[in-house]
């Protein structure tokens, strides 16, 4: 992974940043070689076409004879066939290189994203990340294949054409050749402006991608809040900015094309005037004049192509920089080399070296501050959680209840102090070892696209149907599956959108149970289900959590009265801890929370009866 990094001491090809892409192209050197040879053959044969034209005019039309026409036709047709085959060969291999390189770029980008910490995804919009993985990789792969080949073809054809024209008539040839640098310089000046606007267009395009993503994923919210006009206005503003900048880019492109076309026409006029004069004086054959005219017409194409490809290579630097910036982003939570050597990593785990986990957890003098924070959330916090202990974390919305479980799951690490699991600092073992032993049920459940069965099996890829059904029964989810048209084979839709939030919650709970974890984290896991289903799940939880270490983030305090330890969070800090009875006796913040919630629930029950 991260193939763009080159070994120290390696000679780097500093060519528009493409040196960073060379490692991706290198494995397909055979395809590149076939491309180069095919392009060479195709360009040489393309240069010969006007010479065939010249020969036909001088030897058949002007001479008024068909002698030798058969041999000429065979050679000409053979040249065309070879030219077509060369074109097909380099097109096929260019497509292969583009597809292979694009695939490898996207694979490395996606795999690297799997290693990044939560903070990266909190700080970067989905649209921004999507643009890096899709748009940038497509442009890089296209330039690394088609762009390089177009440049190679244009240079060969241009040099060869100039050489042939000078060989046919050096005076007229030099006149036509002298026009070439004028077009290239003019193209360079104009295309510089195109590059500037293209950079802006790319950035705006990333924002549009982000707006698309928000518009689609937040469609329900948009409709319920009736803010379609606001969303439309924001999107129109962004797309209008894109249109305005793209039009400026198009104007400069049009200026370049029209200018080079004028110069090309001027070159043709010179050829016809000077060549025609020589022909009338019998100093130049008509066939040679015809060939010169064709070369003068065709010479502008490679010049324009060179200018375009160089511009693309300049603009693709932005894509390369953004792509390599993504691959260069370091995860904040990283296993040490010694840990990776022993336990492996997420893509190559050495499970045979994994020790069994019992579930003893200890916070030893832990202080923690979020990477983008300015004050400590925990300071010198100590807590011992023996295996099988149930720890409940309560507090008002936004109080910071998830901080503690994020530390336990090693989604973040202590700023100072240690978190020990079974008596060892959890940084001495791999993240995958820890995560494989944790069952996490989120407040906002996420299901992957696919069937119900596929989503359940993510908890245990080797689970039997009996085990799956047992997990489903444990959370009373059988009724949900039975009412689906295809049962376990029913599609859940993107992110599980074909199911209700409560149904997704139950299935995610069954998935966690199927993993048979030693540590359970339930993040307000019953907040999205009705009261009856919640009671069924609570009964199942009591049985399932027996002998397992568990952390419950609870909204309804009545569900955690039997917890071994209750941690009360306020303002991002733990202000009280103890059992339910101990905290009530202190008549502190927990007592006020519990009393207020009890009264609200009592009023709600009374309202339902009436």
Coordinates of C-alpha atoms in Angstrom, one line a residue:
X1 CA 0.0 0.0 0.0
X2 CA 1.0 3.6 -0.5
X3 CA 3.0 2.8 -3.6
X4 CA 3.7 6.4 -4.3
X5 CA 6.4 6.5 -1.7
X6 CA 9.7 5.7 -3.3
X7 CA 12.7 4.2 -1.6
X8 CA 15.4 6.5 -0.3
X9 CA 18.1 7.0 -2.9
X10 CA 15.9 6.2 -5.9
X11 CA 16.3 8.6 -8.8
X12 CA 13.1 10.4 -9.2
X13 CA 11.5 11.6 -12.4
X14 CA 10.5 15.2 -11.6
X15 CA 8.0 15.6 -14.4
X16 CA 4.9 17.5 -13.4
X17 CA 4.7 15.4 -10.2
X18 CA 4.3 12.2 -12.3
X19 CA 7.3 10.7 -10.5
X20 CA 4.9 9.9 -7.7
X21 CA 2.7 7.9 -10.1
X22 CA 5.6 5.9 -11.7
X23 CA 5.4 3.2 -9.1
X24 CA 1.8 2.6 -10.1
X25 CA 2.7 2.4 -13.8
X26 CA 5.8 0.3 -13.4
X27 CA 4.0 -3.1 -12.9
X28 CA 2.5 -2.6 -16.3
X29 CA 5.6 -1.9 -18.2
X30 CA 4.8 -4.4 -20.9
X31 CA 1.6 -2.6 -21.7
X32 CA 3.5 0.7 -21.7
X33 CA 6.1 -0.8 -24.0
X34 CA 3.5 -2.1 -26.5
X35 CA 1.9 1.3 -26.4
X36 CA 5.2 3.1 -27.2
X37 CA 6.0 0.7 -30.1
X38 CA 2.4 0.9 -31.5
X39 CA 2.4 4.7 -31.2
X40 CA 5.8 4.9 -32.9
X41 CA 4.5 2.7 -35.8
X42 CA 1.2 4.5 -36.1
X43 CA 2.9 8.0 -36.1
X44 CA 5.5 6.9 -38.7
X45 CA 2.8 5.5 -41.0
X46 CA 0.7 8.6 -40.5
X47 CA 3.6 10.7 -41.7
X48 CA 3.9 8.5 -44.8
X49 CA 0.3 9.1 -45.9
X50 CA 1.0 12.4 -47.7
X51 CA 4.0 10.7 -49.4
X52 CA 1.7 8.0 -50.8
X53 CA -0.5 10.9 -52.0
X54 CA 2.5 12.6 -53.6
X55 CA 3.6 9.4 -55.3
X56 CA 0.1 8.8 -56.7
X57 CA -0.3 12.3 -58.1
X58 CA 3.2 12.4 -59.7
X59 CA 3.3 8.8 -61.1
X60 CA -0.3 8.1 -62.0
X61 CA -2.4 11.3 -62.3
X62 CA 0.3 13.6 -63.8
X63 CA 1.9 10.8 -65.8
X64 CA -1.5 9.7 -67.1
X65 CA -0.8 6.0 -66.6
X66 CA -1.8 3.2 -64.4
X67 CA 1.4 1.2 -64.7
X68 CA 2.4 0.0 -61.3
X69 CA -0.9 0.9 -59.7
X70 CA -1.6 -2.6 -58.5
X71 CA 1.7 -2.8 -56.6
X72 CA 1.1 0.7 -55.2
X73 CA -2.4 -0.3 -54.1
X74 CA -1.1 -3.4 -52.2
X75 CA 1.6 -1.4 -50.4
X76 CA -0.8 1.4 -49.6
X77 CA -3.6 -0.9 -48.3
X78 CA -1.0 -2.8 -46.3
X79 CA 0.3 0.4 -44.7
X80 CA -3.3 1.4 -43.8
X81 CA -4.0 -2.0 -42.3
X82 CA -0.8 -1.9 -40.2
X83 CA -1.6 1.7 -39.1
X84 CA -5.1 0.6 -38.0
X85 CA -3.6 -2.4 -36.1
X86 CA -1.1 -0.1 -34.4
X87 CA -3.9 2.3 -33.5
X88 CA -5.9 -0.6 -32.1
X89 CA -2.9 -2.0 -30.2
X90 CA -2.0 1.3 -28.5
X91 CA -5.6 2.1 -27.7
X92 CA -6.1 -1.3 -26.1
X93 CA -3.0 -1.1 -24.0
X94 CA -3.7 2.5 -23.0
X95 CA -7.1 1.5 -21.8
X96 CA -5.6 -1.4 -19.8
X97 CA -3.0 0.9 -18.2
X98 CA -5.7 3.5 -17.4
X99 CA -7.9 0.8 -15.8
X100 CA -5.1 -0.9 -13.9
X101 CA -3.5 2.2 -12.6
X102 CA -6.9 3.7 -11.7
X103 CA -7.8 0.5 -9.9
X104 CA -4.6 0.5 -7.9
X105 CA -4.9 4.2 -7.0
X106 CA -8.4 3.7 -5.7
X107 CA -7.5 0.5 -3.9
X108 CA -4.6 2.2 -2.0
X109 CA -6.8 5.3 -1.3
X110 CA -9.6 3.1 0.1
X111 CA -7.4 0.9 2.1
X112 CA -5.5 3.8 3.6
X113 CA -8.8 5.4 4.6
X114 CA -9.5 2.2 6.6
X115 CA -6.4 2.9 8.7
X116 CA -7.2 6.5 9.5
X117 CA -8.5 7.6 12.9
X118 CA -12.0 9.0 13.6
X119 CA -10.7 12.5 13.7
X120 CA -9.9 12.5 10.0
X121 CA -13.5 11.7 9.1
X122 CA -14.8 14.2 11.6
X123 CA -12.7 17.0 10.0
X124 CA -13.2 16.1 6.3
X125 CA -16.5 16.1 4.4
X126 CA -17.6 13.0 2.6
X127 CA -17.7 14.9 -0.7
X128 CA -14.1 15.9 -0.3
X129 CA -13.0 12.3 0.4
X130 CA -15.1 11.0 -2.4
X131 CA -13.5 13.4 -4.9
X132 CA -10.0 12.2 -3.8
X133 CA -10.9 8.5 -4.3
X134 CA -12.9 8.9 -7.5
X135 CA -12.3 12.1 -9.5
X136 CA -8.6 12.6 -8.7
X137 CA -7.7 9.0 -9.4
X138 CA -9.5 9.0 -12.7
X139 CA -7.7 12.1 -13.9
X140 CA -4.3 10.8 -12.7
X141 CA -4.9 7.4 -14.4
X142 CA -6.0 9.1 -17.6
X143 CA -3.0 11.4 -17.8
X144 CA -0.6 8.5 -16.9
X145 CA -1.9 6.6 -19.9
X146 CA -3.6 8.6 -22.6
X147 CA -1.8 11.9 -21.8
X148 CA 1.7 10.4 -22.1
X149 CA 0.8 8.5 -25.2
X150 CA -0.7 11.6 -26.9
X151 CA 2.4 13.6 -26.0
X152 CA 4.7 10.9 -27.4
X153 CA 2.7 10.6 -30.6
X154 CA 2.6 14.3 -31.1
X155 CA 6.3 14.8 -30.6
X156 CA 7.2 12.0 -33.0
X157 CA 4.8 13.1 -35.6
X158 CA 5.8 16.8 -35.3
X159 CA 9.5 16.0 -35.5
X160 CA 9.1 13.6 -38.4
X161 CA 6.8 15.9 -40.4
X162 CA 9.2 18.8 -40.0
X163 CA 12.0 16.5 -41.2
X164 CA 10.1 15.3 -44.2
X165 CA 9.1 18.8 -45.3
X166 CA 12.7 20.1 -45.1
X167 CA 13.8 17.0 -47.0
X168 CA 11.2 17.7 -49.8
X169 CA 12.0 21.4 -50.1
X170 CA 14.1 23.0 -47.4
X171 CA 13.1 26.6 -48.1
X172 CA 9.3 26.0 -47.9
X173 CA 9.9 23.5 -45.1
X174 CA 11.7 26.0 -42.9
X175 CA 8.9 28.5 -43.5
X176 CA 6.3 26.1 -42.2
X177 CA 8.5 24.8 -39.4
X178 CA 9.1 28.4 -38.3
X179 CA 5.4 28.7 -37.5
X180 CA 5.5 25.8 -35.1
X181 CA 7.3 27.6 -32.2
X182 CA 5.0 30.6 -32.6
X183 CA 1.9 28.3 -32.1
X184 CA 3.6 26.6 -29.1
X185 CA 4.6 29.8 -27.4
X186 CA 1.2 31.3 -28.0
X187 CA -0.4 28.1 -26.7
X188 CA 1.8 28.2 -23.5
X189 CA 0.7 31.8 -22.7
X190 CA -3.0 31.1 -23.2
X191 CA -3.0 27.7 -21.5
X192 CA -1.4 29.2 -18.4
X193 CA -4.6 31.0 -17.8
X194 CA -6.5 27.8 -18.5
X195 CA -4.5 26.1 -15.8
X196 CA -5.4 28.7 -13.2
X197 CA -9.1 28.5 -13.9
X198 CA -8.9 24.7 -14.0
X199 CA -7.6 24.6 -10.5
X200 CA -10.5 26.7 -9.3
X201 CA -12.9 24.5 -11.3
X202 CA -11.6 21.3 -9.5
X203 CA -12.0 22.9 -6.1
X204 CA -15.6 24.0 -6.9
X205 CA -16.3 20.5 -8.3
X206 CA -15.3 19.0 -4.9
X207 CA -17.8 21.3 -3.2
X208 CA -20.5 20.3 -5.7
X209 CA -19.8 16.6 -5.0
X210 CA -20.2 17.4 -1.3
X211 CA -23.5 19.2 -1.9
X212 CA -24.7 16.2 -3.9
X213 CA -23.9 13.9 -1.1
X214 CA -25.6 16.1 1.5
X215 CA -28.6 16.5 -0.7
X216 CA -29.0 12.8 -1.1
X217 CA -28.2 11.5 2.4
X218 CA -30.2 14.4 4.0
X219 CA -33.2 14.2 1.7
X220 CA -35.6 13.2 4.5
X221 CA -34.3 16.0 6.7
X222 CA -34.6 18.5 3.8
X223 CA -38.2 17.6 3.2
X224 CA -39.3 17.5 6.9
X225 CA -37.7 20.9 7.5
X226 CA -39.2 22.2 4.2
X227 CA -35.8 23.8 3.2
X228 CA -35.8 22.7 -0.4
X229 CA -35.6 26.3 -1.6
X230 CA -32.6 27.0 0.7
X231 CA -30.8 23.8 -0.5
X232 CA -31.6 24.7 -4.1
X233 CA -30.2 28.2 -3.6
X234 CA -27.0 27.0 -2.1
X235 CA -26.5 24.4 -4.8
X236 CA -27.4 27.0 -7.6
X237 CA -24.8 29.4 -6.1
X238 CA -22.1 26.8 -6.3
X239 CA -23.0 25.5 -9.7
X240 CA -23.2 29.1 -11.0
X241 CA -19.7 29.7 -9.7
X242 CA -18.7 26.6 -11.5
X243 CA -20.4 27.7 -14.7
X244 CA -18.8 31.2 -14.5
X245 CA -15.3 29.8 -14.0
X246 CA -15.8 27.0 -16.6
X247 CA -16.9 29.6 -19.2
X248 CA -13.8 31.6 -18.6
X249 CA -11.8 28.5 -19.2
X250 CA -13.7 27.7 -22.4
X251 CA -13.1 31.3 -23.7
X252 CA -9.3 30.8 -23.4
X253 CA -9.6 27.4 -25.0
X254 CA -11.6 28.9 -27.8
X255 CA -9.0 31.6 -28.2
X256 CA -6.3 29.1 -28.5
X257 CA -8.1 26.9 -31.0
X258 CA -9.2 29.9 -33.2
X259 CA -5.7 31.4 -33.1
X260 CA -3.9 28.2 -34.0
X261 CA -6.5 27.6 -36.8
X262 CA -5.8 31.0 -38.2
X263 CA -2.0 30.3 -38.1
X264 CA -2.6 27.0 -39.7
X265 CA -4.7 28.7 -42.5
X266 CA -1.9 31.2 -42.9
X267 CA 0.6 28.3 -43.3
X268 CA -1.6 26.7 -45.9
X269 CA -1.8 30.0 -47.8
X270 CA 2.0 30.4 -47.8
X271 CA 2.3 26.8 -49.0
X272 CA -0.2 27.3 -51.8
X273 CA 1.3 30.6 -52.9
X274 CA 5.0 29.7 -52.7
X275 CA 4.5 26.1 -53.8
X276 CA 2.1 27.0 -56.6
X277 CA 4.7 29.5 -57.9
X278 CA 7.4 26.8 -57.8
X279 CA 5.0 24.4 -59.6
X280 CA 4.3 26.9 -62.3
X281 CA 8.0 27.3 -62.8
X282 CA 8.3 23.5 -62.8
X283 CA 10.6 23.7 -59.8
X284 CA 8.2 21.6 -57.7
X285 CA 6.0 18.7 -58.7
X286 CA 2.2 18.9 -58.1
X287 CA 2.4 15.8 -55.9
X288 CA 5.0 17.5 -53.7
X289 CA 2.8 20.6 -53.4
X290 CA -0.1 18.4 -52.4
X291 CA 2.0 16.6 -49.7
X292 CA 3.2 20.0 -48.4
X293 CA -0.4 21.3 -48.2
X294 CA -1.4 18.2 -46.2
X295 CA 1.5 18.5 -43.9
X296 CA 0.7 22.2 -43.3
X297 CA -2.9 21.3 -42.5
X298 CA -1.9 18.4 -40.2
X299 CA 1.0 20.0 -38.4
X300 CA -1.3 22.1 -36.2
X301 CA -2.9 19.0 -34.6
X302 CA 0.2 17.7 -32.8
X303 CA 1.1 21.3 -31.8
X304 CA -2.3 21.7 -30.2
X305 CA -2.1 18.3 -28.7
X306 CA 1.3 19.0 -27.1
X307 CA -0.1 22.2 -25.6
X308 CA -3.2 20.5 -24.4
X309 CA -1.3 17.5 -22.8
X310 CA 1.2 19.8 -21.1
X311 CA -1.7 21.8 -19.7
X312 CA -3.4 18.6 -18.5
X313 CA -0.1 17.5 -16.9
X314 CA 0.2 20.9 -15.1
X315 CA -3.4 20.7 -13.9
X316 CA -3.2 17.1 -12.9
X317 CA -0.5 18.1 -10.4
X318 CA -3.3 19.4 -8.2
X319 CA -4.9 15.9 -8.3
X320 CA -1.6 14.2 -7.6
X321 CA -0.9 16.6 -4.7
X322 CA -4.4 16.0 -3.2
X323 CA -4.1 12.2 -3.7
X324 CA -0.6 12.0 -2.2
X325 CA -1.7 14.3 0.6
X326 CA -4.4 11.7 1.4
X327 CA -2.0 8.8 1.3
X328 CA 0.5 10.9 3.4
X329 CA -2.1 11.5 6.1
X330 CA -1.0 9.6 9.2
X331 CA -3.5 7.9 11.4
X332 CA -3.4 9.4 14.9
X333 CA -3.8 5.9 16.5
X334 CA -0.9 3.7 15.3
X335 CA 0.4 0.4 16.5
X336 CA 4.1 0.3 17.2
X337 CA 6.4 -1.6 14.8
X338 CA 7.0 -4.2 17.5
X339 CA 3.2 -4.7 17.9
X340 CA 2.7 -5.0 14.2
X341 CA 5.6 -7.5 14.0
X342 CA 4.0 -9.8 16.6
X343 CA 0.2 -9.3 16.1
X344 CA 0.0 -8.1 12.5
X345 CA -2.2 -5.3 11.2
X346 CA -5.7 -4.9 9.9
X347 CA -4.9 -6.3 6.5
X348 CA -2.5 -9.1 7.6
X349 CA -3.4 -10.1 11.2
X350 CA -1.4 -12.8 13.0
X351 CA -4.3 -14.2 14.9
X352 CA -2.2 -17.1 16.1
X353 CA -0.3 -14.7 18.4
X354 CA -3.4 -13.1 19.9
X355 CA -3.8 -13.8 23.6
X356 CA -7.3 -14.5 24.9
X357 CA -9.0 -11.6 26.6
X358 CA -10.7 -11.7 30.0
X359 CA -12.0 -8.2 30.2
X360 CA -10.3 -6.5 33.2
X361 CA -10.0 -2.8 32.3
X362 CA -8.2 -0.2 34.3
X363 CA -7.8 3.6 33.9
X364 CA -4.6 4.6 35.5
X365 CA -4.0 8.3 36.0
X366 CA -5.6 9.0 32.6
X367 CA -5.8 12.6 31.3
X368 CA -7.4 13.3 27.9
X369 CA -7.8 16.2 25.6
X370 CA -9.3 16.0 22.1
X371 CA -6.7 16.7 19.4
X372 CA -8.5 19.9 18.4
X373 CA -9.5 20.8 22.0
X374 CA -8.0 23.3 24.4
X375 CA -8.8 21.8 27.8
X376 CA -8.8 18.4 29.4
X377 CA -11.9 16.3 29.3
X378 CA -10.5 13.8 31.8
X379 CA -7.8 14.7 34.4
X380 CA -5.9 12.1 36.5
X381 CA -8.9 9.7 36.2
X382 CA -8.6 6.3 37.9
X383 CA -11.1 3.5 37.6
X384 CA -10.8 -0.3 37.9
X385 CA -13.3 -2.3 36.0
X386 CA -13.0 -6.1 36.8
X387 CA -14.0 -8.6 34.1
X388 CA -17.8 -8.9 34.0
X389 CA -18.5 -5.5 35.5
X390 CA -21.2 -3.3 34.0
X391 CA -20.3 0.4 33.8
X392 CA -23.1 2.8 33.0
X393 CA -22.4 6.3 31.7
X394 CA -25.1 8.9 32.1
X395 CA -25.5 12.6 31.5
X396 CA -27.4 15.1 29.4
X397 CA -27.2 15.2 25.6
X398 CA -23.8 16.7 24.6
X399 CA -22.3 16.2 28.0
X400 CA -19.4 14.0 26.6
X401 CA -20.7 10.5 27.5
X402 CA -19.0 8.9 24.5
X403 CA -15.5 10.0 25.4
X404 CA -14.9 7.2 27.9
X405 CA -16.0 4.4 25.6
X406 CA -14.0 6.0 22.7
X407 CA -10.9 5.6 25.0
X408 CA -11.8 2.1 25.9
X409 CA -12.2 1.1 22.3
X410 CA -9.0 3.0 21.5
X411 CA -10.7 5.2 19.0
X412 CA -8.6 7.8 20.9
X413 CA -5.7 7.3 23.2
X414 CA -5.0 9.0 26.6
X415 CA -3.1 12.2 26.4
X416 CA -1.3 10.9 29.5
X417 CA -1.6 7.9 31.7
X418 CA -2.5 4.4 30.8
X419 CA -5.5 2.2 30.0
X420 CA -4.8 -1.4 30.9
X421 CA -6.6 -4.5 29.6
X422 CA -5.9 -7.6 31.5
X423 CA -3.1 -5.9 33.3
X424 CA -1.2 -4.7 30.1
X425 CA -1.2 -1.3 28.5
X426 CA -3.5 -1.8 25.5
X427 CA -1.0 -0.1 23.3
X428 CA 1.2 -3.2 23.7
X429 CA -1.4 -5.1 21.6
X430 CA -2.8 -4.4 18.2
X431 CA -5.9 -2.4 17.6
X432 CA -7.5 -5.2 15.6
X433 CA -7.0 -7.6 18.6
X434 CA -8.9 -5.1 20.8
X435 CA -11.6 -4.3 18.2
X436 CA -12.2 -8.0 17.5
X437 CA -13.1 -8.5 21.1
X438 CA -15.5 -5.5 21.4
X439 CA -19.2 -5.5 20.4
X440 CA -20.3 -1.9 19.7
X441 CA -23.9 -1.0 19.1
X442 CA -24.3 2.6 18.0
X443 CA -27.1 5.0 18.8
X444 CA -27.3 5.6 15.0
X445 CA -27.0 2.1 13.5
X446 CA -25.4 1.5 10.2
X447 CA -26.1 -1.4 7.9
X448 CA -24.1 -2.1 4.7
X449 CA -25.7 -2.4 1.3
X450 CA -26.7 -6.1 0.8
X451 CA -29.0 -8.6 2.4
X452 CA -30.0 -9.0 6.0
X453 CA -28.0 -12.2 6.2
X454 CA -24.8 -10.5 4.8
X455 CA -25.1 -7.8 7.4
X456 CA -25.6 -10.2 10.3
X457 CA -22.6 -12.2 9.1
X458 CA -20.3 -9.2 9.5
X459 CA -20.4 -10.0 13.2
X460 CA -19.0 -13.5 12.5
X461 CA -18.2 -14.5 9.0
X462 CA -18.1 -18.2 9.9
X463 CA -21.4 -18.2 11.8
X464 CA -23.9 -21.0 11.1
X465 CA -27.6 -20.3 10.5
X466 CA -28.3 -21.8 13.9
X467 CA -26.0 -19.2 15.6
X468 CA -27.5 -16.4 13.5
X469 CA -31.1 -17.4 14.4
X470 CA -30.1 -17.6 18.0
X471 CA -28.7 -14.1 18.0
X472 CA -31.8 -12.8 16.2
X473 CA -34.1 -14.5 18.7
X474 CA -32.0 -13.0 21.6
X475 CA -33.0 -9.5 20.5
X476 CA -36.5 -10.4 19.4
X477 CA -35.8 -9.5 15.8
X478 CA -37.3 -12.6 14.2
X479 CA -40.6 -10.8 13.6
X480 CA -38.8 -8.2 11.6
X481 CA -37.1 -10.7 9.3
X482 CA -40.2 -12.8 8.8
X483 CA -42.3 -9.9 7.6
X484 CA -39.7 -9.0 4.9
X485 CA -40.5 -10.4 1.5
X486 CA -37.4 -12.5 1.1
X487 CA -36.6 -13.0 4.8
X488 CA -32.8 -13.2 5.4
X489 CA -32.1 -12.6 1.7
X490 CA -34.0 -9.3 1.7
X491 CA -32.0 -6.3 0.6
X492 CA -31.6 -3.6 3.3
X493 CA -30.8 -0.8 0.9
X494 CA -28.0 1.7 1.1
X495 CA -27.1 2.3 4.8
X496 CA -30.1 0.1 5.6
X497 CA -32.6 2.8 4.4
X498 CA -35.2 0.2 3.4
X499 CA -35.6 -0.5 7.2
X500 CA -36.8 1.7 10.0
X501 CA -34.3 3.0 12.5
X502 CA -35.6 0.7 15.2
X503 CA -35.3 -2.3 12.8
X504 CA -31.8 -1.4 11.9
X505 CA -31.0 -1.0 15.6
X506 CA -32.2 -4.5 16.4
X507 CA -30.3 -6.1 13.5
X508 CA -27.1 -4.2 14.5
X509 CA -27.6 -5.5 18.1
X510 CA -27.9 -9.1 16.8
X511 CA -24.8 -8.6 14.7
X512 CA -22.9 -7.5 17.8
X513 CA -24.1 -10.5 19.8
X514 CA -23.1 -12.8 16.9
X515 CA -19.5 -11.6 17.3
X516 CA -19.6 -13.0 20.9
X517 CA -17.4 -10.2 22.3
X518 CA -15.8 -10.1 25.7
X519 CA -16.5 -6.4 26.0
X520 CA -19.8 -4.8 25.1
X521 CA -20.4 -1.1 24.4
X522 CA -24.0 -0.1 24.0
X523 CA -24.4 3.6 23.0
X524 CA -28.0 4.3 23.8
X525 CA -28.7 1.1 22.0
X526 CA -32.4 1.0 22.8
X527 CA -33.2 4.7 22.1
X528 CA -34.7 4.0 18.7
X529 CA -37.1 1.1 19.7
X530 CA -40.5 1.2 21.2
X531 CA -41.1 0.5 24.9
X532 CA -42.3 -3.1 24.5
X533 CA -39.3 -4.0 22.3
X534 CA -37.0 -2.1 24.7
X535 CA -38.2 -4.3 27.5
X536 CA -37.5 -7.5 25.5
X537 CA -34.0 -6.2 24.7
X538 CA -33.4 -5.3 28.3
X539 CA -34.2 -8.8 29.4
X540 CA -31.9 -10.2 26.7
X541 CA -29.1 -7.7 27.7
X542 CA -29.2 -8.9 31.3
X543 CA -28.5 -12.5 30.2
X544 CA -26.0 -11.6 27.5
X545 CA -23.9 -9.3 29.6
X546 CA -23.4 -11.9 32.3
X547 CA -19.7 -12.5 32.6
X548 CA -18.8 -9.8 30.1
X549 CA -17.4 -6.4 30.7
X550 CA -19.8 -3.8 29.5
X551 CA -20.2 -0.1 29.1
X552 CA -23.7 1.3 28.7
X553 CA -24.3 4.9 27.6
X554 CA -27.9 5.4 28.7
X555 CA -30.5 8.0 28.1
X556 CA -33.2 6.3 30.2
X557 CA -31.8 6.0 33.7
X558 CA -34.3 3.3 34.7
X559 CA -32.5 0.9 32.4
X560 CA -29.1 1.1 34.2
X561 CA -30.2 0.9 37.9
X562 CA -28.5 -2.5 38.2
X563 CA -25.2 -1.4 36.8
X564 CA -22.1 -2.1 39.0
X565 CA -20.8 1.4 38.5
X566 CA -22.5 4.5 37.2
X567 CA -20.4 7.4 35.9
X568 CA -22.1 10.8 35.8
X569 CA -20.8 13.1 33.1
X570 CA -21.4 16.9 32.9
X571 CA -19.7 19.5 30.8
X572 CA -17.4 16.8 29.4
X573 CA -16.1 15.7 32.8
X574 CA -17.0 12.9 35.2
X575 CA -18.5 14.6 38.3
X576 CA -19.9 11.6 40.2
X577 CA -19.5 7.9 40.3
X578 CA -21.0 5.0 42.3
X579 CA -23.9 2.6 42.3
X580 CA -27.5 3.7 41.7
X581 CA -28.4 3.6 45.4
X582 CA -25.2 5.4 46.4
X583 CA -25.7 8.2 44.0
X584 CA -29.3 8.7 45.0
X585 CA -28.3 9.0 48.6
X586 CA -25.8 11.7 47.8
X587 CA -28.7 13.8 46.4
X588 CA -26.4 15.3 43.8
X589 CA -26.6 15.8 40.1
X590 CA -27.5 12.2 39.4
X591 CA -30.4 12.4 41.9
X592 CA -31.7 15.5 40.1
X593 CA -31.4 13.8 36.7
X594 CA -33.1 10.6 37.9
X595 CA -35.9 12.5 39.7
X596 CA -36.7 14.7 36.8
X597 CA -36.8 11.8 34.3
X598 CA -38.9 9.7 36.6
X599 CA -41.4 12.5 36.9
X600 CA -41.5 13.0 33.1
X601 CA -42.0 9.2 32.5
X602 CA -44.8 9.2 35.1
X603 CA -46.5 12.1 33.4
X604 CA -46.2 10.4 30.1
X605 CA -47.8 7.2 31.4
X606 CA -50.6 9.1 33.0
X607 CA -51.2 10.9 29.7
X608 CA -51.3 7.6 27.8
X609 CA -53.9 6.2 30.2
X610 CA -56.1 9.3 29.8

